[in-house]
Every structure is written in C-alpha cells, then in structure tokens.
PDB file of C-alpha atoms in Angstrom:
ATOM      1  CA  MET A   1      62.060  16.732 -20.345  1.00 84.00           C
ATOM      2  CA  GLU A   2      65.462  17.040 -22.023  1.00 89.00           C
ATOM      3  CA  ARG A   3      65.877  18.646 -25.432  1.00 90.00           C
ATOM      4  CA  SER A   4      68.374  17.513 -28.027  1.00 92.00           C
ATOM      5  CA  GLY A   5      70.378  20.075 -29.935  1.00 91.00           C
ATOM      6  CA  GLY A   6      71.077  22.224 -26.891  1.00 91.00           C
ATOM      7  CA  GLY A   7      74.838  21.829 -26.746  1.00 91.00           C
ATOM      8  CA  ASP A   8      77.673  23.484 -28.596  1.00 92.00           C
ATOM      9  CA  PRO A   9      76.929  22.689 -32.270  1.00 93.00           C
ATOM     10  CA  ARG A  10      80.527  22.314 -33.420  1.00 94.00           C
ATOM     11  CA  GLU A  11      81.501  20.097 -30.509  1.00 94.00           C
ATOM     12  CA  THR A  12      78.337  18.042 -30.817  1.00 95.00           C
ATOM     13  CA  LEU A  13      78.876  17.401 -34.527  1.00 96.00           C
ATOM     14  CA  ARG A  14      82.535  16.565 -33.968  1.00 95.00           C
ATOM     15  CA  LEU A  15      81.588  14.036 -31.307  1.00 96.00           C
ATOM     16  CA  LEU A  16      78.645  12.564 -33.228  1.00 96.00           C
ATOM     17  CA  TRP A  17      80.867  11.850 -36.209  1.00 96.00           C
ATOM     18  CA  ARG A  18      83.881  10.994 -34.036  1.00 88.00           C
ATOM     19  CA  SER A  19      86.127  13.568 -35.711  1.00 79.00           C
ATOM     20  CA  PRO A  20      89.604  13.198 -34.201  1.00 68.00           C
ATOM     21  CA  GLN A  21      90.833  15.764 -31.726  1.00 60.00           C
ATOM     22  CA  ALA A  22      94.509  16.629 -31.778  1.00 48.00           C
ATOM     23  CA  ARG A  23      96.526  15.222 -28.860  1.00 53.00           C
ATOM     24  CA  SER A  24     100.060  16.022 -27.804  1.00 48.00           C
ATOM     25  CA  GLY A  25     101.063  12.361 -27.657  1.00 54.00           C
ATOM     26  CA  ARG A  26     102.546  12.799 -24.197  1.00 60.00           C
ATOM     27  CA  GLY A  27     101.127  11.511 -20.954  1.00 57.00           C
ATOM     28  CA  ARG A  28      99.180   8.443 -19.982  1.00 66.00           C
ATOM     29  CA  PRO A  29      96.422   7.094 -22.252  1.00 67.00           C
ATOM     30  CA  PRO A  30      92.868   8.044 -21.204  1.00 73.00           C
ATOM     31  CA  LYS A  31      91.132   5.807 -18.681  1.00 82.00           C
ATOM     32  CA  VAL A  32      87.870   5.785 -20.635  1.00 91.00           C
ATOM     33  CA  SER A  33      86.839   6.351 -24.223  1.00 94.00           C
ATOM     34  CA  LEU A  34      83.943   8.371 -25.582  1.00 95.00           C
ATOM     35  CA  ASP A  35      82.186   5.184 -26.691  1.00 96.00           C
ATOM     36  CA  LYS A  36      82.436   3.766 -23.149  1.00 97.00           C
ATOM     37  CA  ILE A  37      81.078   6.995 -21.687  1.00 97.00           C
ATOM     38  CA  VAL A  38      78.070   6.974 -24.021  1.00 97.00           C
ATOM     39  CA  ALA A  39      77.373   3.280 -23.361  1.00 97.00           C
ATOM     40  CA  ALA A  40      77.609   3.793 -19.596  1.00 97.00           C
ATOM     41  CA  ALA A  41      75.325   6.839 -19.778  1.00 98.00           C
ATOM     42  CA  MET A  42      72.725   4.838 -21.685  1.00 98.00           C
ATOM     43  CA  ALA A  43      72.942   1.947 -19.230  1.00 97.00           C
ATOM     44  CA  LEU A  44      72.514   4.313 -16.277  1.00 97.00           C
ATOM     45  CA  ALA A  45      69.516   5.999 -17.914  1.00 96.00           C
ATOM     46  CA  ASP A  46      68.033   2.580 -18.745  1.00 94.00           C
ATOM     47  CA  ARG A  47      68.227   1.551 -15.080  1.00 92.00           C
ATOM     48  CA  GLU A  48      67.345   4.740 -13.263  1.00 91.00           C
ATOM     49  CA  GLY A  49      65.962   7.250 -15.750  1.00 91.00           C
ATOM     50  CA  LEU A  50      67.398  10.205 -17.575  1.00 93.00           C
ATOM     51  CA  ALA A  51      67.145  12.581 -14.618  1.00 92.00           C
ATOM     52  CA  ALA A  52      69.423  10.272 -12.602  1.00 92.00           C
ATOM     53  CA  MET A  53      72.025  10.317 -15.356  1.00 94.00           C
ATOM     54  CA  THR A  54      74.165  13.146 -13.990  1.00 95.00           C
ATOM     55  CA  MET A  55      77.813  13.631 -14.828  1.00 96.00           C
ATOM     56  CA  ASP A  56      78.749  12.817 -11.220  1.00 96.00           C
ATOM     57  CA  ARG A  57      76.750   9.585 -11.194  1.00 96.00           C
ATOM     58  CA  LEU A  58      78.118   8.633 -14.586  1.00 97.00           C
ATOM     59  CA  ALA A  59      81.704   9.221 -13.511  1.00 97.00           C
ATOM     60  CA  ALA A  60      81.180   7.089 -10.401  1.00 96.00           C
ATOM     61  CA  SER A  61      79.762   4.243 -12.504  1.00 96.00           C
ATOM     62  CA  LEU A  62      82.908   4.336 -14.641  1.00 96.00           C
ATOM     63  CA  GLY A  63      85.254   4.609 -11.693  1.00 95.00           C
ATOM     64  CA  VAL A  64      86.734   7.934 -12.760  1.00 95.00           C
ATOM     65  CA  GLY A  65      86.579  11.515 -11.568  1.00 95.00           C
ATOM     66  CA  THR A  66      83.893  13.785 -12.965  1.00 95.00           C
ATOM     67  CA  MET A  67      86.465  16.061 -14.560  1.00 95.00           C
ATOM     68  CA  THR A  68      87.733  13.087 -16.570  1.00 94.00           C
ATOM     69  CA  LEU A  69      84.413  13.017 -18.418  1.00 95.00           C
ATOM     70  CA  TYR A  70      84.789  16.646 -19.416  1.00 95.00           C
ATOM     71  CA  THR A  71      87.989  15.825 -21.284  1.00 93.00           C
ATOM     72  CA  HIS A  72      85.808  13.770 -23.642  1.00 95.00           C
ATOM     73  CA  VAL A  73      82.442  15.571 -23.739  1.00 95.00           C
ATOM     74  CA  PRO A  74      81.641  19.208 -22.851  1.00 95.00           C
ATOM     75  CA  GLY A  75      78.547  18.447 -20.780  1.00 94.00           C
ATOM     76  CA  LYS A  76      75.238  16.655 -20.429  1.00 95.00           C
ATOM     77  CA  ALA A  77      73.590  18.484 -23.347  1.00 95.00           C
ATOM     78  CA  GLU A  78      76.100  17.105 -25.821  1.00 96.00           C
ATOM     79  CA  LEU A  79      76.040  13.707 -24.109  1.00 97.00           C
ATOM     80  CA  VAL A  80      72.252  13.414 -24.499  1.00 97.00           C
ATOM     81  CA  ASP A  81      72.637  13.976 -28.243  1.00 97.00           C
ATOM     82  CA  LEU A  82      75.234  11.226 -28.381  1.00 97.00           C
ATOM     83  CA  MET A  83      72.970   8.879 -26.413  1.00 97.00           C
ATOM     84  CA  VAL A  84      69.962   9.486 -28.656  1.00 97.00           C
ATOM     85  CA  ASP A  85      71.916   8.982 -31.857  1.00 97.00           C
ATOM     86  CA  ALA A  86      73.625   5.883 -30.458  1.00 97.00           C
ATOM     87  CA  ALA A  87      70.179   4.458 -29.682  1.00 98.00           C
ATOM     88  CA  TRP A  88      68.999   5.159 -33.230  1.00 97.00           C
ATOM     89  CA  GLN A  89      72.052   3.327 -34.531  1.00 97.00           C
ATOM     90  CA  GLU A  90      70.688   0.167 -32.872  1.00 97.00           C
ATOM     91  CA  LEU A  91      67.814   0.072 -35.375  1.00 97.00           C
ATOM     92  CA  ASP A  92      68.095  -2.770 -37.887  1.00 95.00           C
ATOM     93  CA  LEU A  93      67.645  -0.977 -41.206  1.00 95.00           C
ATOM     94  CA  THR A  94      68.573  -3.834 -43.528  1.00 91.00           C
ATOM     95  CA  ARG A  95      65.020  -4.928 -44.361  1.00 88.00           C
ATOM     96  CA  SER A  96      64.124  -5.603 -47.997  1.00 90.00           C
ATOM     97  CA  GLY A  97      60.723  -6.186 -49.593  1.00 94.00           C
ATOM     98  CA  SER A  98      57.896  -3.793 -50.401  1.00 96.00           C
ATOM     99  CA  TRP A  99      57.864  -0.233 -49.110  1.00 97.00           C
ATOM    100  CA  ARG A 100      55.138  -1.190 -46.657  1.00 97.00           C
ATOM    101  CA  ASP A 101      57.098  -4.186 -45.351  1.00 97.00           C
ATOM    102  CA  ARG A 102      60.052  -1.901 -44.715  1.00 97.00           C
ATOM    103  CA  ILE A 103      58.017   0.723 -42.862  1.00 98.00           C
ATOM    104  CA  GLU A 104      56.291  -1.890 -40.710  1.00 97.00           C
ATOM    105  CA  HIS A 105      59.700  -3.372 -39.918  1.00 97.00           C
ATOM    106  CA  TYR A 106      60.945   0.071 -38.895  1.00 97.00           C
ATOM    107  CA  ALA A 107      57.913   0.528 -36.638  1.00 97.00           C
ATOM    108  CA  LYS A 108      58.565  -2.784 -34.872  1.00 96.00           C
ATOM    109  CA  GLN A 109      62.245  -1.927 -34.485  1.00 96.00           C
ATOM    110  CA  ASN A 110      61.353   1.451 -32.996  1.00 96.00           C
ATOM    111  CA  THR A 111      58.929  -0.106 -30.529  1.00 95.00           C
ATOM    112  CA  ALA A 112      61.606  -2.512 -29.319  1.00 96.00           C
ATOM    113  CA  LEU A 113      64.080   0.372 -29.100  1.00 97.00           C
ATOM    114  CA  HIS A 114      61.804   2.335 -26.768  1.00 96.00           C
ATOM    115  CA  GLU A 115      61.295  -0.764 -24.645  1.00 94.00           C
ATOM    116  CA  ARG A 116      65.067  -1.083 -24.224  1.00 95.00           C
ATOM    117  CA  HIS A 117      65.584   2.619 -23.665  1.00 96.00           C
ATOM    118  CA  PRO A 118      62.444   4.079 -22.030  1.00 92.00           C
ATOM    119  CA  TRP A 119      64.297   7.358 -21.399  1.00 94.00           C
ATOM    120  CA  LEU A 120      64.013   8.148 -25.117  1.00 95.00           C
ATOM    121  CA  ARG A 121      60.463   9.356 -24.511  1.00 93.00           C
ATOM    122  CA  MET A 122      61.915  12.033 -22.201  1.00 92.00           C
ATOM    123  CA  VAL A 123      64.016  13.647 -24.944  1.00 94.00           C
ATOM    124  CA  SER A 124      62.462  16.102 -27.379  1.00 92.00           C
ATOM    125  CA  THR A 125      64.103  15.686 -30.781  1.00 93.00           C
ATOM    126  CA  VAL A 126      62.384  18.570 -32.545  1.00 92.00           C
ATOM    127  CA  ARG A 127      65.969  19.757 -33.053  1.00 93.00           C
ATOM    128  CA  PRO A 128      67.573  16.361 -33.603  1.00 92.00           C
ATOM    129  CA  PRO A 129      71.219  15.392 -33.307  1.00 92.00           C
ATOM    130  CA  LEU A 130      72.634  15.346 -36.832  1.00 95.00           C
ATOM    131  CA  GLY A 131      74.478  12.081 -36.395  1.00 96.00           C
ATOM    132  CA  PRO A 132      74.820   8.819 -38.305  1.00 97.00           C
ATOM    133  CA  GLY A 133      71.843   7.289 -36.510  1.00 97.00           C
ATOM    134  CA  LEU A 134      69.487  10.044 -37.647  1.00 97.00           C
ATOM    135  CA  LEU A 135      70.772  10.020 -41.216  1.00 97.00           C
ATOM    136  CA  ALA A 136      70.573   6.226 -41.493  1.00 97.00           C
ATOM    137  CA  ARG A 137      66.962   6.296 -40.297  1.00 97.00           C
ATOM    138  CA  ALA A 138      66.033   9.107 -42.654  1.00 97.00           C
ATOM    139  CA  ASP A 139      67.736   7.435 -45.605  1.00 97.00           C
ATOM    140  CA  PHE A 140      65.985   4.121 -44.913  1.00 97.00           C
ATOM    141  CA  LEU A 141      62.531   5.705 -44.713  1.00 98.00           C
ATOM    142  CA  LEU A 142      63.007   7.916 -47.769  1.00 98.00           C
ATOM    143  CA  ALA A 143      64.317   4.962 -49.801  1.00 97.00           C
ATOM    144  CA  ALA A 144      61.310   2.859 -48.823  1.00 97.00           C
ATOM    145  CA  LEU A 145      58.788   5.611 -49.533  1.00 98.00           C
ATOM    146  CA  SER A 146      60.407   6.483 -52.858  1.00 96.00           C
ATOM    147  CA  MET A 147      58.985   3.158 -54.056  1.00 96.00           C
ATOM    148  CA  THR A 148      55.432   4.492 -53.689  1.00 96.00           C
ATOM    149  CA  GLY A 149      55.592   6.979 -56.535  1.00 92.00           C
ATOM    150  CA  LEU A 150      54.903   9.993 -54.338  1.00 95.00           C
ATOM    151  CA  SER A 151      56.490  13.297 -55.267  1.00 95.00           C
ATOM    152  CA  ALA A 152      59.689  14.278 -53.471  1.00 96.00           C
ATOM    153  CA  ALA A 153      57.802  16.713 -51.228  1.00 96.00           C
ATOM    154  CA  GLU A 154      55.133  14.103 -50.423  1.00 97.00           C
ATOM    155  CA  THR A 155      57.784  11.463 -49.762  1.00 97.00           C
ATOM    156  CA  SER A 156      59.492  13.755 -47.284  1.00 97.00           C
ATOM    157  CA  ALA A 157      56.196  14.634 -45.610  1.00 97.00           C
ATOM    158  CA  ALA A 158      55.226  10.950 -45.410  1.00 98.00           C
ATOM    159  CA  SER A 159      58.568  10.128 -43.786  1.00 98.00           C
ATOM    160  CA  ASP A 160      58.077  12.883 -41.221  1.00 97.00           C
ATOM    161  CA  SER A 161      54.533  11.640 -40.516  1.00 97.00           C
ATOM    162  CA  ILE A 162      55.782   8.106 -39.903  1.00 98.00           C
ATOM    163  CA  VAL A 163      58.534   9.273 -37.560  1.00 97.00           C
ATOM    164  CA  THR A 164      56.085  11.481 -35.642  1.00 96.00           C
ATOM    165  CA  PHE A 165      53.481   8.752 -35.218  1.00 97.00           C
ATOM    166  CA  VAL A 166      55.798   5.819 -34.586  1.00 97.00           C
ATOM    167  CA  ASP A 167      57.973   7.648 -32.048  1.00 95.00           C
ATOM    168  CA  ALA A 168      54.949   8.842 -30.066  1.00 94.00           C
ATOM    169  CA  ALA A 169      53.141   5.501 -30.194  1.00 94.00           C
ATOM    170  CA  ALA A 170      56.270   3.516 -29.328  1.00 94.00           C
ATOM    171  CA  ALA A 171      56.906   5.836 -26.378  1.00 92.00           C
ATOM    172  CA  THR A 172      53.355   5.242 -25.121  1.00 90.00           C
ATOM    173  CA  LEU A 173      53.770   1.468 -25.360  1.00 89.00           C
ATOM    174  CA  ALA A 174      57.049   1.657 -23.461  1.00 87.00           C
ATOM    175  CA  GLU A 175      55.472   3.890 -20.818  1.00 85.00           C
ATOM    176  CA  HIS A 176      53.055   1.139 -19.782  1.00 82.00           C
ATOM    177  CA  THR A 177      55.925  -1.264 -19.109  1.00 78.00           C
ATOM    178  CA  HIS A 178      57.995   1.439 -17.428  1.00 76.00           C
ATOM    179  CA  ALA A 179      55.115   2.531 -15.169  1.00 78.00           C
ATOM    180  CA  GLU A 180      54.590  -1.027 -13.963  1.00 77.00           C
ATOM    181  CA  ARG A 181      58.295  -1.435 -13.267  1.00 76.00           C
ATOM    182  CA  LEU A 182      58.548   1.800 -11.292  1.00 74.00           C
ATOM    183  CA  SER A 183      55.311   1.462  -9.313  1.00 77.00           C
ATOM    184  CA  GLY A 184      55.252  -2.299  -8.845  1.00 80.00           C
ATOM    185  CA  LEU A 185      51.567  -2.082  -9.782  1.00 80.00           C
ATOM    186  CA  SER A 186      50.157  -3.644 -12.942  1.00 82.00           C
ATOM    187  CA  GLY A 187      47.854  -1.661 -15.184  1.00 80.00           C
ATOM    188  CA  ASP A 188      44.944  -3.940 -14.291  1.00 82.00           C
ATOM    189  CA  ASP A 189      45.566  -3.428 -10.568  1.00 85.00           C
ATOM    190  CA  TRP A 190      45.779   0.341 -11.045  1.00 83.00           C
ATOM    191  CA  TRP A 191      42.396   0.439 -12.771  1.00 83.00           C
ATOM    192  CA  ALA A 192      40.858  -2.004 -10.279  1.00 87.00           C
ATOM    193  CA  ALA A 193      41.735   0.408  -7.475  1.00 89.00           C
ATOM    194  CA  ARG A 194      39.654   3.037  -9.287  1.00 88.00           C
ATOM    195  CA  GLN A 195      36.663   0.855 -10.084  1.00 90.00           C
ATOM    196  CA  GLU A 196      34.587   2.821  -7.589  1.00 92.00           C
ATOM    197  CA  PHE A 197      34.698   5.836  -9.913  1.00 92.00           C
ATOM    198  CA  TRP A 198      32.664   4.031 -12.563  1.00 89.00           C
ATOM    199  CA  GLU A 199      30.156   2.793  -9.986  1.00 90.00           C
ATOM    200  CA  THR A 200      29.600   6.000  -8.015  1.00 93.00           C
ATOM    201  CA  THR A 201      30.799   9.013 -10.021  1.00 94.00           C
ATOM    202  CA  PHE A 202      30.561   8.328 -13.756  1.00 94.00           C
ATOM    203  CA  ASP A 203      27.349   9.725 -15.282  1.00 95.00           C
ATOM    204  CA  PRO A 204      26.302   7.813 -18.438  1.00 94.00           C
ATOM    205  CA  ALA A 205      23.814  10.507 -19.426  1.00 96.00           C
ATOM    206  CA  ARG A 206      26.553  13.152 -19.423  1.00 96.00           C
ATOM    207  CA  TYR A 207      28.952  11.023 -21.473  1.00 95.00           C
ATOM    208  CA  PRO A 208      26.704   8.972 -23.764  1.00 96.00           C
ATOM    209  CA  ALA A 209      29.375   8.104 -26.357  1.00 96.00           C
ATOM    210  CA  ILE A 210      31.615   6.577 -23.673  1.00 94.00           C
ATOM    211  CA  GLU A 211      28.639   4.655 -22.278  1.00 94.00           C
ATOM    212  CA  GLN A 212      27.655   3.335 -25.699  1.00 96.00           C
ATOM    213  CA  THR A 213      31.221   2.346 -26.589  1.00 94.00           C
ATOM    214  CA  TRP A 214      31.538   0.500 -23.285  1.00 92.00           C
ATOM    215  CA  HIS A 215      28.172  -1.197 -23.799  1.00 93.00           C
ATOM    216  CA  ASP A 216      29.222  -2.321 -27.298  1.00 93.00           C
ATOM    217  CA  GLY A 217      32.481  -3.836 -25.995  1.00 92.00           C
ATOM    218  CA  GLY A 218      34.779  -1.160 -27.360  1.00 90.00           C
ATOM    219  CA  LEU A 219      36.433  -0.628 -23.976  1.00 88.00           C
ATOM    220  CA  ASP A 220      36.751  -4.304 -23.117  1.00 88.00           C
ATOM    221  CA  ARG A 221      40.568  -4.349 -22.954  1.00 85.00           C
ATOM    222  CA  SER A 222      43.416  -3.410 -20.665  1.00 84.00           C
ATOM    223  CA  ALA A 223      45.238  -0.097 -21.026  1.00 82.00           C
ATOM    224  CA  ALA A 224      48.277  -1.903 -22.418  1.00 82.00           C
ATOM    225  CA  GLU A 225      46.117  -3.780 -24.943  1.00 87.00           C
ATOM    226  CA  ALA A 226      44.490  -0.477 -25.925  1.00 88.00           C
ATOM    227  CA  ALA A 227      47.906   1.031 -26.627  1.00 88.00           C
ATOM    228  CA  VAL A 228      48.850  -1.927 -28.841  1.00 90.00           C
ATOM    229  CA  ARG A 229      45.567  -1.704 -30.753  1.00 93.00           C
ATOM    230  CA  ALA A 230      45.991   2.046 -31.185  1.00 93.00           C
ATOM    231  CA  PHE A 231      49.503   1.514 -32.515  1.00 94.00           C
ATOM    232  CA  ASP A 232      48.423  -1.173 -34.982  1.00 95.00           C
ATOM    233  CA  LEU A 233      45.350   0.709 -36.198  1.00 96.00           C
ATOM    234  CA  GLY A 234      47.141   4.054 -36.411  1.00 96.00           C
ATOM    235  CA  LEU A 235      50.055   2.648 -38.397  1.00 97.00           C
ATOM    236  CA  ARG A 236      47.761   0.739 -40.732  1.00 97.00           C
ATOM    237  CA  ALA A 237      45.618   3.815 -41.328  1.00 98.00           C
ATOM    238  CA  LEU A 238      48.674   5.995 -41.917  1.00 98.00           C
ATOM    239  CA  LEU A 239      50.166   3.581 -44.444  1.00 98.00           C
ATOM    240  CA  ASP A 240      46.773   3.103 -46.119  1.00 97.00           C
ATOM    241  CA  GLY A 241      46.572   6.877 -46.492  1.00 97.00           C
ATOM    242  CA  ILE A 242      50.038   7.055 -48.034  1.00 97.00           C
ATOM    243  CA  ALA A 243      49.130   4.259 -50.460  1.00 97.00           C
ATOM    244  CA  ALA A 244      45.856   5.988 -51.375  1.00 96.00           C
ATOM    245  CA  THR A 245      47.667   9.272 -52.029  1.00 95.00           C
ATOM    246  CA  ALA A 246      50.181   7.541 -54.278  1.00 94.00           C
ATOM    247  CA  GLN A 247      47.381   5.804 -56.184  1.00 93.00           C
ATOM    248  CA  ARG A 248      45.499   9.069 -56.599  1.00 91.00           C
ATOM    249  CA  ASN A 249      48.646  10.689 -57.996  1.00 89.00           C
ATOM    250  CA  ARG A 250      49.070   7.889 -60.513  1.00 84.00           C
ATOM    251  CA  ARG A 251      45.481   8.291 -61.690  1.00 85.00           C
ATOM    252  CA  SER A 252      45.820  12.055 -62.120  1.00 83.00           C
ATOM    253  CA  THR A 253      48.981  11.698 -64.204  1.00 77.00           C
ATOM    254  CA  GLY A 254      48.029   8.531 -66.056  1.00 63.00           C
TER     255      GLY A 254
END
C-alpha cells in the first residue's frame, strides 16, 4: 500500500500545479517532460501494478537514465501524488441536471476510472495530493450538494461520505476484473473450485442467517454481480439518506 502526501510538500505542490522552475537557458533541452513521465508511470502501473512502477523501470520505459527522472521529480513519493491527481483529472465533471443526477454521474465516472487504473486502490489518500484534480472533484461535489439545502457543515460531510463510499466500492468492482486478469481464473471458476466447502464443511445450524438467505435466493449471484448490486444499493441508500436529511431540515425551519 502506497500513501499519498509522503513527499516533500513544497516540491509536490510545485509539481502538482506545474509552477515553473528557473533554468539557466544553457545546455540541451530535456529529453522528457514531467507530463510524459507521469503518463508513462501511469501506463506502467496500469500494466504491471504500482509495486512494479519503480524509478528504474520507469526510466527504462522512457529510454532515459534513472537520474534523468530526478531532474524532474524528487522521487516516487512525489510521483505517486502526481499520478493520483492526474487520474482524478480524467473525471468528466461537466454534468448538469439535479444534484442526484450529478452525484450518480460522478459515481459512474469513478467506477470507470478505477477500471482503467486499478492501482488507485493501492494508494491511501487520507492525506490527499492538493492538486487540480482533487480540487475539481471537491468543487463539483460541493456544488451539486449545495442544491439540496443542507447546511454548509452537512454539505461537506455529505461530500466526504460520497467520496468514501464511491472510492471504496469502485475499488472493489475493479478488483474483481483485476483478479481475473492476474490469475487467469474467472470468479465463477474460483468459487466452483471451492464448492466442496459448502457440501462438506459448512454447518447450516451454526450459521442460520446465511442458510436462510441462501435458501431465499439472496446469494444466487456471482461475486462480481454481488459487488455491482452492493454498489447500486449502497449509493442509492446514501443519496436517499442525504435527501431525507435535507427534507427534515426544511421541515424544521419551515
């Protein structure tokens, strides 16, 4: 697990916002740019995972020496922040319509983002990179939720709740696809290989709720289908709760 926000804060912010760095004007132009380095790092992580995205491997993919990378970015910690924020900048945040339409659109965008970049689930963003991608996402969500009539504190809390749920659920959905790609084994085949457990080890009397749910058809789905249903139900319940809170506020002040 990588953690964002672990690099030098001044350098990270300068790079996130592409603040110019003074150059002497002499010598040959650089072989690669910061944007190319970030794009190549993301492509490498997409193909082989975040752990495989080392500075040496990245330099080789760009056809330059490792030390060349360090003239653009101090190290992997700062580079991970740049990668995460660059991924967030891929989100389409131009949706109009009701606040709920906008949040649902964001959720779909985030799911697709994790599918494209499964390494995102391996980066903790409790201390997020303060870049344009983060601020654009935050501004979009706060603008949408401000339409609900929640207080400023509730709007902020609702935005945080949506980010927490959607990021985690989108990462889980992406993990199913990623696991199949890495193992070469579908989810159905994985469970089929463990069918014997249910026939010889599982004790219905010890776990009656599981037995009853299975008997009633509640477990009649694949693991991937279960993740999709959990995402849809969880998002709907979360947005219903936000709407109910806003309505309750209106009644108490009306």
